Amino acid sequence: MKFIPALFVLSCQNFVVSLQLKKKNVMINIVIFGAPGAGKGTQAKLLAEKYDFLHISTGDLLRQEVELQTPIGQRAQAIMNRGDLVGDDIVVPLLGRALELRSTLPDPDAALDPWDVERNGAPHRPEGCIIDGFPRTVSQAQTLEFLFSRLKRKIDCVVAIDVPRDELVRRIHERAAISGRADDTEDVIRHRLDLYDQQTTPVLEYYSVSGLLATVDGSGEISETIGRICKTLELVMHLKAKH
Ligand code: AMP
């Protein structure tokens, strides 16, 4: 019985925070991080829906290019199928374009911020943005900072979903059996895990030093993990609304 009023108070608080952020025209920018099998894509989609964030996934952007067999897609396809990282010359312009399409930045007097999207025939301003799959190297982290600074935005929080190696391997077995992705075979995913350890783990240290990193336990069910991420994000939103 006590639980329901507590939930009600919490959701009212979130509503107030959201209103405060909207009033100040402030967007929350988040990077989501996780090894293959950690569930970052799933969590990013759920969070984008829950908080009305734009979701920009470099993996999705690349897969779209591959599907359309654009020159970029043709260059990226074999690299992705092997489970290697595509070059910055491929992925950075794609991300830059996705960000700029939604920016170039807010003319405070303009009725429509270029990050606005259309919803039901009317302009709609998302509450923030969630970047999934980028950065994967320290050099990409510096590039992301540069891209955001050009847009006069900054990253508010980097959420790292932490899953023990054994559990990642177990999920990979499962995923390899059902996924249609060419880079989801067991060997390729193991290679992607090794690359993550070698190239992407140092990015966590980079964000830890800058004080932006929040690590959440992702070893349980999707609903448990998202609950933990939401607690973190709501704190970030609360702090941002106050400033
Ligand atoms: P994901 O959907 O994030 O697992 O990404 C799928 C594949 O796309 C990766 O294994 C890489 O080959 C490629 N990819 C996605 N994001 C990046 C990135 N930031 N840098 C290099 N390659 C990337």
PDB file of C-alpha atoms and ligand atoms in Angstrom:
ATOM      1  CA  MET A   1       0.000   0.000   0.000  1.00  0.00           C
ATOM      2  CA  LYS A   2       2.907   2.357   0.778  1.00  0.00           C
ATOM      3  CA  PHE A   3       4.543   1.470  -2.513  1.00  0.00           C
ATOM      4  CA  ILE A   4       1.875   3.028  -4.736  1.00  0.00           C
ATOM      5  CA  PRO A   5       1.942   6.547  -3.195  1.00  0.00           C
ATOM      6  CA  ALA A   6       5.761   6.406  -3.308  1.00  0.00           C
ATOM      7  CA  LEU A   7       5.647   5.579  -7.020  1.00  0.00           C
ATOM      8  CA  PHE A   8       3.132   8.353  -7.576  1.00  0.00           C
ATOM      9  CA  VAL A   9       5.352  10.911  -5.791  1.00  0.00           C
ATOM     10  CA  LEU A  10       8.359   9.742  -7.833  1.00  0.00           C
ATOM     11  CA  SER A  11       6.567  10.063 -11.147  1.00  0.00           C
ATOM     12  CA  CYS A  12       5.278  13.535 -10.149  1.00  0.00           C
ATOM     13  CA  GLN A  13       8.858  14.551  -9.291  1.00  0.00           C
ATOM     14  CA  ASN A  14      10.055  13.311 -12.682  1.00  0.00           C
ATOM     15  CA  PHE A  15       7.285  15.204 -14.395  1.00  0.00           C
ATOM     16  CA  VAL A  16       8.316  18.413 -12.596  1.00  0.00           C
ATOM     17  CA  VAL A  17      11.989  17.858 -13.488  1.00  0.00           C
ATOM     18  CA  SER A  18      11.015  17.290 -17.097  1.00  0.00           C
ATOM     19  CA  LEU A  19       8.988  20.525 -17.115  1.00  0.00           C
ATOM     20  CA  GLN A  20      11.911  22.444 -15.590  1.00  0.00           C
ATOM     21  CA  LEU A  21      14.260  21.109 -18.273  1.00  0.00           C
ATOM     22  CA  LYS A  22      11.805  21.998 -21.030  1.00  0.00           C
ATOM     23  CA  LYS A  23      11.313  25.497 -19.659  1.00  0.00           C
ATOM     24  CA  LYS A  24      15.064  26.074 -19.667  1.00  0.00           C
ATOM     25  CA  ASN A  25      15.297  24.554 -23.144  1.00  0.00           C
ATOM     26  CA  VAL A  26      17.818  22.051 -21.808  1.00  0.00           C
ATOM     27  CA  MET A  27      18.413  18.677 -23.397  1.00  0.00           C
ATOM     28  CA  ILE A  28      20.098  15.709 -21.745  1.00  0.00           C
ATOM     29  CA  ASN A  29      22.816  14.040 -23.789  1.00  0.00           C
ATOM     30  CA  ILE A  30      23.802  10.521 -22.874  1.00  0.00           C
ATOM     31  CA  VAL A  31      26.255   7.954 -24.157  1.00  0.00           C
ATOM     32  CA  ILE A  32      25.440   4.317 -23.512  1.00  0.00           C
ATOM     33  CA  PHE A  33      28.222   1.832 -23.302  1.00  0.00           C
ATOM     34  CA  GLY A  34      28.512  -1.929 -23.083  1.00  0.00           C
ATOM     35  CA  ALA A  35      30.302  -4.980 -24.468  1.00  0.00           C
ATOM     36  CA  PRO A  36      28.574  -7.136 -27.108  1.00  0.00           C
ATOM     37  CA  GLY A  37      25.879  -9.006 -25.208  1.00  0.00           C
ATOM     38  CA  ALA A  38      25.538  -6.350 -22.504  1.00  0.00           C
ATOM     39  CA  GLY A  39      22.252  -5.185 -24.018  1.00  0.00           C
ATOM     40  CA  LYS A  40      23.163  -1.582 -24.777  1.00  0.00           C
ATOM     41  CA  GLY A  41      21.068  -1.456 -27.978  1.00  0.00           C
ATOM     42  CA  THR A  42      17.988  -2.827 -26.201  1.00  0.00           C
ATOM     43  CA  GLN A  43      18.403  -0.483 -23.243  1.00  0.00           C
ATOM     44  CA  ALA A  44      19.034   2.522 -25.514  1.00  0.00           C
ATOM     45  CA  LYS A  45      15.785   1.881 -27.410  1.00  0.00           C
ATOM     46  CA  LEU A  46      13.786   1.502 -24.195  1.00  0.00           C
ATOM     47  CA  LEU A  47      15.310   4.633 -22.674  1.00  0.00           C
ATOM     48  CA  ALA A  48      14.691   6.650 -25.849  1.00  0.00           C
ATOM     49  CA  GLU A  49      11.055   5.642 -25.676  1.00  0.00           C
ATOM     50  CA  LYS A  50      10.655   6.228 -21.945  1.00  0.00           C
ATOM     51  CA  TYR A  51      12.310   9.651 -21.833  1.00  0.00           C
ATOM     52  CA  ASP A  52      11.543  10.795 -25.358  1.00  0.00           C
ATOM     53  CA  PHE A  53      15.206  10.893 -26.410  1.00  0.00           C
ATOM     54  CA  LEU A  54      16.593  10.781 -29.909  1.00  0.00           C
ATOM     55  CA  HIS A  55      18.403   7.477 -30.309  1.00  0.00           C
ATOM     56  CA  ILE A  56      21.472   7.543 -32.534  1.00  0.00           C
ATOM     57  CA  SER A  57      23.131   4.143 -32.966  1.00  0.00           C
ATOM     58  CA  THR A  58      26.262   4.037 -35.126  1.00  0.00           C
ATOM     59  CA  GLY A  59      25.711   0.282 -35.628  1.00  0.00           C
ATOM     60  CA  ASP A  60      22.200   1.000 -36.991  1.00  0.00           C
ATOM     61  CA  LEU A  61      23.495   3.844 -39.179  1.00  0.00           C
ATOM     62  CA  LEU A  62      26.122   1.504 -40.627  1.00  0.00           C
ATOM     63  CA  ARG A  63      23.669  -1.388 -41.104  1.00  0.00           C
ATOM     64  CA  GLN A  64      21.361   0.999 -42.967  1.00  0.00           C
ATOM     65  CA  GLU A  65      24.217   1.927 -45.344  1.00  0.00           C
ATOM     66  CA  VAL A  66      24.981  -1.767 -45.866  1.00  0.00           C
ATOM     67  CA  GLU A  67      21.347  -2.542 -46.577  1.00  0.00           C
ATOM     68  CA  LEU A  68      21.127   0.260 -49.126  1.00  0.00           C
ATOM     69  CA  GLN A  69      24.486  -0.842 -50.589  1.00  0.00           C
ATOM     70  CA  THR A  70      25.759   2.740 -50.637  1.00  0.00           C
ATOM     71  CA  PRO A  71      29.505   3.220 -51.269  1.00  0.00           C
ATOM     72  CA  ILE A  72      29.973   3.587 -47.472  1.00  0.00           C
ATOM     73  CA  GLY A  73      27.923   0.448 -46.880  1.00  0.00           C
ATOM     74  CA  GLN A  74      29.984  -1.510 -49.384  1.00  0.00           C
ATOM     75  CA  ARG A  75      33.202  -0.465 -47.639  1.00  0.00           C
ATOM     76  CA  ALA A  76      31.817  -1.211 -44.184  1.00  0.00           C
ATOM     77  CA  GLN A  77      30.143  -4.555 -44.863  1.00  0.00           C
ATOM     78  CA  ALA A  78      33.165  -6.902 -44.865  1.00  0.00           C
ATOM     79  CA  ILE A  79      34.712  -5.114 -41.872  1.00  0.00           C
ATOM     80  CA  MET A  80      31.503  -5.433 -39.859  1.00  0.00           C
ATOM     81  CA  ASN A  81      31.024  -9.065 -40.848  1.00  0.00           C
ATOM     82  CA  ARG A  82      34.494  -9.825 -39.502  1.00  0.00           C
ATOM     83  CA  GLY A  83      33.588  -8.070 -36.264  1.00  0.00           C
ATOM     84  CA  ASP A  84      36.267  -5.414 -36.680  1.00  0.00           C
ATOM     85  CA  LEU A  85      35.770  -1.721 -36.097  1.00  0.00           C
ATOM     86  CA  VAL A  86      35.183   0.310 -39.235  1.00  0.00           C
ATOM     87  CA  GLY A  87      37.542   3.231 -39.749  1.00  0.00           C
ATOM     88  CA  ASP A  88      36.869   6.672 -38.341  1.00  0.00           C
ATOM     89  CA  ASP A  89      36.784   7.961 -41.918  1.00  0.00           C
ATOM     90  CA  ILE A  90      33.573   5.913 -42.340  1.00  0.00           C
ATOM     91  CA  VAL A  91      31.816   6.189 -38.990  1.00  0.00           C
ATOM     92  CA  VAL A  92      32.631   9.774 -37.956  1.00  0.00           C
ATOM     93  CA  PRO A  93      31.028  11.463 -41.009  1.00  0.00           C
ATOM     94  CA  LEU A  94      27.957   9.234 -40.543  1.00  0.00           C
ATOM     95  CA  LEU A  95      27.579  10.250 -36.915  1.00  0.00           C
ATOM     96  CA  GLY A  96      28.384  13.875 -37.728  1.00  0.00           C
ATOM     97  CA  ARG A  97      25.653  13.887 -40.337  1.00  0.00           C
ATOM     98  CA  ALA A  98      23.124  12.290 -37.978  1.00  0.00           C
ATOM     99  CA  LEU A  99      23.901  14.878 -35.300  1.00  0.00           C
ATOM    100  CA  GLU A 100      24.028  17.877 -37.609  1.00  0.00           C
ATOM    101  CA  LEU A 101      20.798  16.942 -39.270  1.00  0.00           C
ATOM    102  CA  ARG A 102      19.281  17.531 -35.879  1.00  0.00           C
ATOM    103  CA  SER A 103      21.292  20.578 -35.005  1.00  0.00           C
ATOM    104  CA  THR A 104      23.335  23.411 -36.486  1.00  0.00           C
ATOM    105  CA  LEU A 105      22.215  24.955 -33.661  1.00  0.00           C
ATOM    106  CA  PRO A 106      19.323  26.499 -31.916  1.00  0.00           C
ATOM    107  CA  ASP A 107      18.504  29.928 -32.950  1.00  0.00           C
ATOM    108  CA  PRO A 108      16.772  30.926 -29.710  1.00  0.00           C
ATOM    109  CA  ASP A 109      14.192  32.884 -31.676  1.00  0.00           C
ATOM    110  CA  ALA A 110      13.404  30.152 -34.139  1.00  0.00           C
ATOM    111  CA  ALA A 111      10.130  28.393 -33.594  1.00  0.00           C
ATOM    112  CA  LEU A 112      11.632  25.125 -34.687  1.00  0.00           C
ATOM    113  CA  ASP A 113      14.954  23.910 -33.317  1.00  0.00           C
ATOM    114  CA  PRO A 114      16.628  21.849 -36.045  1.00  0.00           C
ATOM    115  CA  TRP A 115      16.776  18.957 -33.556  1.00  0.00           C
ATOM    116  CA  ASP A 116      13.023  18.988 -33.466  1.00  0.00           C
ATOM    117  CA  VAL A 117      11.306  16.155 -35.178  1.00  0.00           C
ATOM    118  CA  GLU A 118       7.868  16.023 -36.612  1.00  0.00           C
ATOM    119  CA  ARG A 119       5.279  14.025 -34.749  1.00  0.00           C
ATOM    120  CA  ASN A 120       1.682  13.758 -35.886  1.00  0.00           C
ATOM    121  CA  GLY A 121       2.233  16.644 -38.281  1.00  0.00           C
ATOM    122  CA  ALA A 122       3.491  18.976 -35.549  1.00  0.00           C
ATOM    123  CA  PRO A 123       7.010  19.916 -34.473  1.00  0.00           C
ATOM    124  CA  HIS A 124       8.141  17.986 -31.467  1.00  0.00           C
ATOM    125  CA  ARG A 125      11.202  18.642 -29.337  1.00  0.00           C
ATOM    126  CA  PRO A 126      12.764  15.537 -27.804  1.00  0.00           C
ATOM    127  CA  GLU A 127      13.995  15.733 -24.221  1.00  0.00           C
ATOM    128  CA  GLY A 128      17.495  14.601 -25.075  1.00  0.00           C
ATOM    129  CA  CYS A 129      19.703  12.376 -27.080  1.00  0.00           C
ATOM    130  CA  ILE A 130      21.218   8.951 -26.487  1.00  0.00           C
ATOM    131  CA  ILE A 131      24.296   7.871 -28.429  1.00  0.00           C
ATOM    132  CA  ASP A 132      24.774   4.126 -28.722  1.00  0.00           C
ATOM    133  CA  GLY A 133      27.872   2.446 -30.192  1.00  0.00           C
ATOM    134  CA  PHE A 134      30.098   5.508 -30.221  1.00  0.00           C
ATOM    135  CA  PRO A 135      32.777   6.153 -28.996  1.00  0.00           C
ATOM    136  CA  ARG A 136      34.617   2.842 -29.184  1.00  0.00           C
ATOM    137  CA  THR A 137      38.124   4.265 -28.884  1.00  0.00           C
ATOM    138  CA  VAL A 138      39.645   7.118 -26.921  1.00  0.00           C
ATOM    139  CA  SER A 139      40.219   9.000 -30.155  1.00  0.00           C
ATOM    140  CA  GLN A 140      36.481   8.654 -30.962  1.00  0.00           C
ATOM    141  CA  ALA A 141      35.670   9.972 -27.476  1.00  0.00           C
ATOM    142  CA  GLN A 142      37.684  13.102 -28.286  1.00  0.00           C
ATOM    143  CA  THR A 143      35.918  13.374 -31.647  1.00  0.00           C
ATOM    144  CA  LEU A 144      32.535  13.132 -29.960  1.00  0.00           C
ATOM    145  CA  GLU A 145      33.473  15.935 -27.602  1.00  0.00           C
ATOM    146  CA  PHE A 146      34.460  18.032 -30.582  1.00  0.00           C
ATOM    147  CA  LEU A 147      31.219  17.282 -32.459  1.00  0.00           C
ATOM    148  CA  PHE A 148      29.134  18.171 -29.420  1.00  0.00           C
ATOM    149  CA  SER A 149      31.098  21.360 -28.751  1.00  0.00           C
ATOM    150  CA  ARG A 150      30.410  22.448 -32.334  1.00  0.00           C
ATOM    151  CA  LEU A 151      26.734  21.983 -31.608  1.00  0.00           C
ATOM    152  CA  LYS A 152      27.091  23.888 -28.344  1.00  0.00           C
ATOM    153  CA  ARG A 153      25.979  20.811 -26.458  1.00  0.00           C
ATOM    154  CA  LYS A 154      27.795  18.590 -24.038  1.00  0.00           C
ATOM    155  CA  ILE A 155      27.631  15.029 -22.810  1.00  0.00           C
ATOM    156  CA  ASP A 156      25.909  14.862 -19.436  1.00  0.00           C
ATOM    157  CA  CYS A 157      26.467  11.241 -18.553  1.00  0.00           C
ATOM    158  CA  VAL A 158      28.074   8.064 -19.846  1.00  0.00           C
ATOM    159  CA  VAL A 159      26.239   4.955 -18.701  1.00  0.00           C
ATOM    160  CA  ALA A 160      28.302   1.777 -18.818  1.00  0.00           C
ATOM    161  CA  ILE A 161      26.375  -1.472 -18.540  1.00  0.00           C
ATOM    162  CA  ASP A 162      28.613  -3.891 -16.701  1.00  0.00           C
ATOM    163  CA  VAL A 163      28.113  -7.611 -17.337  1.00  0.00           C
ATOM    164  CA  PRO A 164      30.612 -10.287 -16.212  1.00  0.00           C
ATOM    165  CA  ARG A 165      32.453 -12.079 -18.998  1.00  0.00           C
ATOM    166  CA  ASP A 166      30.826 -15.462 -18.213  1.00  0.00           C
ATOM    167  CA  GLU A 167      27.359 -13.998 -18.550  1.00  0.00           C
ATOM    168  CA  LEU A 168      28.318 -12.219 -21.796  1.00  0.00           C
ATOM    169  CA  VAL A 169      29.521 -15.526 -23.239  1.00  0.00           C
ATOM    170  CA  ARG A 170      26.291 -17.248 -22.146  1.00  0.00           C
ATOM    171  CA  ARG A 171      24.182 -14.546 -23.814  1.00  0.00           C
ATOM    172  CA  ILE A 172      26.351 -14.715 -26.929  1.00  0.00           C
ATOM    173  CA  HIS A 173      25.607 -18.447 -27.265  1.00  0.00           C
ATOM    174  CA  GLU A 174      21.908 -17.641 -27.067  1.00  0.00           C
ATOM    175  CA  ARG A 175      22.098 -14.666 -29.422  1.00  0.00           C
ATOM    176  CA  ALA A 176      24.179 -16.499 -32.042  1.00  0.00           C
ATOM    177  CA  ALA A 177      21.433 -19.112 -32.242  1.00  0.00           C
ATOM    178  CA  ILE A 178      18.599 -16.667 -32.955  1.00  0.00           C
ATOM    179  CA  SER A 179      20.079 -13.474 -34.405  1.00  0.00           C
ATOM    180  CA  GLY A 180      20.020 -12.856 -38.145  1.00  0.00           C
ATOM    181  CA  ARG A 181      23.061 -10.566 -37.961  1.00  0.00           C
ATOM    182  CA  ALA A 182      26.105 -11.669 -39.983  1.00  0.00           C
ATOM    183  CA  ASP A 183      28.357 -10.460 -37.154  1.00  0.00           C
ATOM    184  CA  ASP A 184      26.511 -12.481 -34.515  1.00  0.00           C
ATOM    185  CA  THR A 185      28.189 -15.820 -35.128  1.00  0.00           C
ATOM    186  CA  GLU A 186      29.995 -17.143 -32.107  1.00  0.00           C
ATOM    187  CA  ASP A 187      33.558 -16.646 -33.413  1.00  0.00           C
ATOM    188  CA  VAL A 188      32.858 -13.132 -34.582  1.00  0.00           C
ATOM    189  CA  ILE A 189      31.223 -12.120 -31.321  1.00  0.00           C
ATOM    190  CA  ARG A 190      34.193 -13.473 -29.359  1.00  0.00           C
ATOM    191  CA  HIS A 191      36.453 -11.377 -31.583  1.00  0.00           C
ATOM    192  CA  ARG A 192      34.220  -8.349 -30.919  1.00  0.00           C
ATOM    193  CA  LEU A 193      34.504  -9.036 -27.182  1.00  0.00           C
ATOM    194  CA  ASP A 194      38.313  -9.104 -27.415  1.00  0.00           C
ATOM    195  CA  LEU A 195      38.296  -5.856 -29.388  1.00  0.00           C
ATOM    196  CA  TYR A 196      36.046  -4.340 -26.748  1.00  0.00           C
ATOM    197  CA  ASP A 197      38.542  -5.292 -24.035  1.00  0.00           C
ATOM    198  CA  GLN A 198      41.507  -3.939 -25.988  1.00  0.00           C
ATOM    199  CA  GLN A 199      40.132  -0.793 -27.606  1.00  0.00           C
ATOM    200  CA  THR A 200      36.940   0.223 -25.871  1.00  0.00           C
ATOM    201  CA  THR A 201      37.671  -0.423 -22.195  1.00  0.00           C
ATOM    202  CA  PRO A 202      40.203   2.477 -22.129  1.00  0.00           C
ATOM    203  CA  VAL A 203      37.311   4.794 -23.049  1.00  0.00           C
ATOM    204  CA  LEU A 204      35.732   3.980 -19.677  1.00  0.00           C
ATOM    205  CA  GLU A 205      38.856   5.223 -17.934  1.00  0.00           C
ATOM    206  CA  TYR A 206      38.725   8.372 -20.072  1.00  0.00           C
ATOM    207  CA  TYR A 207      35.164   9.142 -18.941  1.00  0.00           C
ATOM    208  CA  SER A 208      35.858   8.101 -15.378  1.00  0.00           C
ATOM    209  CA  VAL A 209      38.592  10.740 -15.164  1.00  0.00           C
ATOM    210  CA  SER A 210      36.225  13.375 -16.562  1.00  0.00           C
ATOM    211  CA  GLY A 211      33.644  12.426 -13.900  1.00  0.00           C
ATOM    212  CA  LEU A 212      30.941  11.509 -16.415  1.00  0.00           C
ATOM    213  CA  LEU A 213      30.937   7.747 -15.946  1.00  0.00           C
ATOM    214  CA  ALA A 214      28.138   5.881 -14.210  1.00  0.00           C
ATOM    215  CA  THR A 215      28.494   2.104 -14.169  1.00  0.00           C
ATOM    216  CA  VAL A 216      25.391   0.004 -13.668  1.00  0.00           C
ATOM    217  CA  ASP A 217      25.104  -3.715 -13.043  1.00  0.00           C
ATOM    218  CA  GLY A 218      23.662  -5.304 -16.189  1.00  0.00           C
ATOM    219  CA  SER A 219      23.904  -8.936 -15.156  1.00  0.00           C
ATOM    220  CA  GLY A 220      20.196  -9.408 -14.395  1.00  0.00           C
ATOM    221  CA  GLU A 221      16.967  -9.105 -16.360  1.00  0.00           C
ATOM    222  CA  ILE A 222      16.392  -6.234 -18.817  1.00  0.00           C
ATOM    223  CA  SER A 223      13.831  -4.688 -16.449  1.00  0.00           C
ATOM    224  CA  GLU A 224      16.286  -4.737 -13.530  1.00  0.00           C
ATOM    225  CA  THR A 225      19.009  -3.082 -15.569  1.00  0.00           C
ATOM    226  CA  ILE A 226      16.752  -0.391 -16.939  1.00  0.00           C
ATOM    227  CA  GLY A 227      15.557   0.365 -13.401  1.00  0.00           C
ATOM    228  CA  ARG A 228      19.163   1.012 -12.357  1.00  0.00           C
ATOM    229  CA  ILE A 229      19.879   3.159 -15.413  1.00  0.00           C
ATOM    230  CA  CYS A 230      16.725   5.211 -14.841  1.00  0.00           C
ATOM    231  CA  LYS A 231      17.741   5.984 -11.257  1.00  0.00           C
ATOM    232  CA  THR A 232      21.065   7.329 -12.542  1.00  0.00           C
ATOM    233  CA  LEU A 233      19.533   9.336 -15.367  1.00  0.00           C
ATOM    234  CA  GLU A 234      16.873  10.854 -13.169  1.00  0.00           C
ATOM    235  CA  LEU A 235      19.568  12.080 -10.812  1.00  0.00           C
ATOM    236  CA  VAL A 236      21.444  13.616 -13.754  1.00  0.00           C
ATOM    237  CA  MET A 237      18.245  15.291 -14.976  1.00  0.00           C
ATOM    238  CA  HIS A 238      17.462  16.547 -11.511  1.00  0.00           C
ATOM    239  CA  LEU A 239      20.919  18.137 -11.174  1.00  0.00           C
ATOM    240  CA  LYS A 240      20.740  19.649 -14.636  1.00  0.00           C
ATOM    241  CA  ALA A 241      17.286  21.112 -14.015  1.00  0.00           C
ATOM    242  CA  LYS A 242      18.615  22.825 -10.859  1.00  0.00           C
ATOM    243  CA  HIS A 243      21.521  24.554 -12.614  1.00  0.00           C
TER     244      HIS A 243
HETATM  245  P1  AMP B   1      26.817  -2.409 -32.806  1.00  0.00           P
HETATM  246  O1  AMP B   1      25.461  -2.477 -33.400  1.00  0.00           O
HETATM  247  O2  AMP B   1      27.049  -1.176 -31.956  1.00  0.00           O
HETATM  248  O3  AMP B   1      27.207  -3.676 -32.093  1.00  0.00           O
HETATM  249  O4  AMP B   1      27.847  -2.253 -34.023  1.00  0.00           O
HETATM  250  C1  AMP B   1      27.938  -3.236 -35.035  1.00  0.00           C
HETATM  251  C2  AMP B   1      29.241  -3.073 -35.801  1.00  0.00           C
HETATM  252  O5  AMP B   1      29.288  -1.789 -36.434  1.00  0.00           O
HETATM  253  C3  AMP B   1      30.513  -3.111 -34.944  1.00  0.00           C
HETATM  254  O6  AMP B   1      30.948  -4.429 -34.687  1.00  0.00           O
HETATM  255  C4  AMP B   1      31.494  -2.367 -35.843  1.00  0.00           C
HETATM  256  O7  AMP B   1      31.929  -3.168 -36.926  1.00  0.00           O
HETATM  257  C5  AMP B   1      30.610  -1.266 -36.422  1.00  0.00           C
HETATM  258  N1  AMP B   1      30.616  -0.064 -35.583  1.00  0.00           N
HETATM  259  C6  AMP B   1      29.564   0.474 -34.892  1.00  0.00           C
HETATM  260  N2  AMP B   1      29.938   1.572 -34.242  1.00  0.00           N
HETATM  261  C7  AMP B   1      31.254   1.751 -34.508  1.00  0.00           C
HETATM  262  C8  AMP B   1      32.235   2.702 -34.097  1.00  0.00           C
HETATM  263  N3  AMP B   1      31.912   3.681 -33.250  1.00  0.00           N
HETATM  264  N4  AMP B   1      33.487   2.581 -34.577  1.00  0.00           N
HETATM  265  C9  AMP B   1      33.833   1.583 -35.410  1.00  0.00           C
HETATM  266  N5  AMP B   1      32.975   0.627 -35.831  1.00  0.00           N
HETATM  267  C10 AMP B   1      31.686   0.707 -35.382  1.00  0.00           C
END
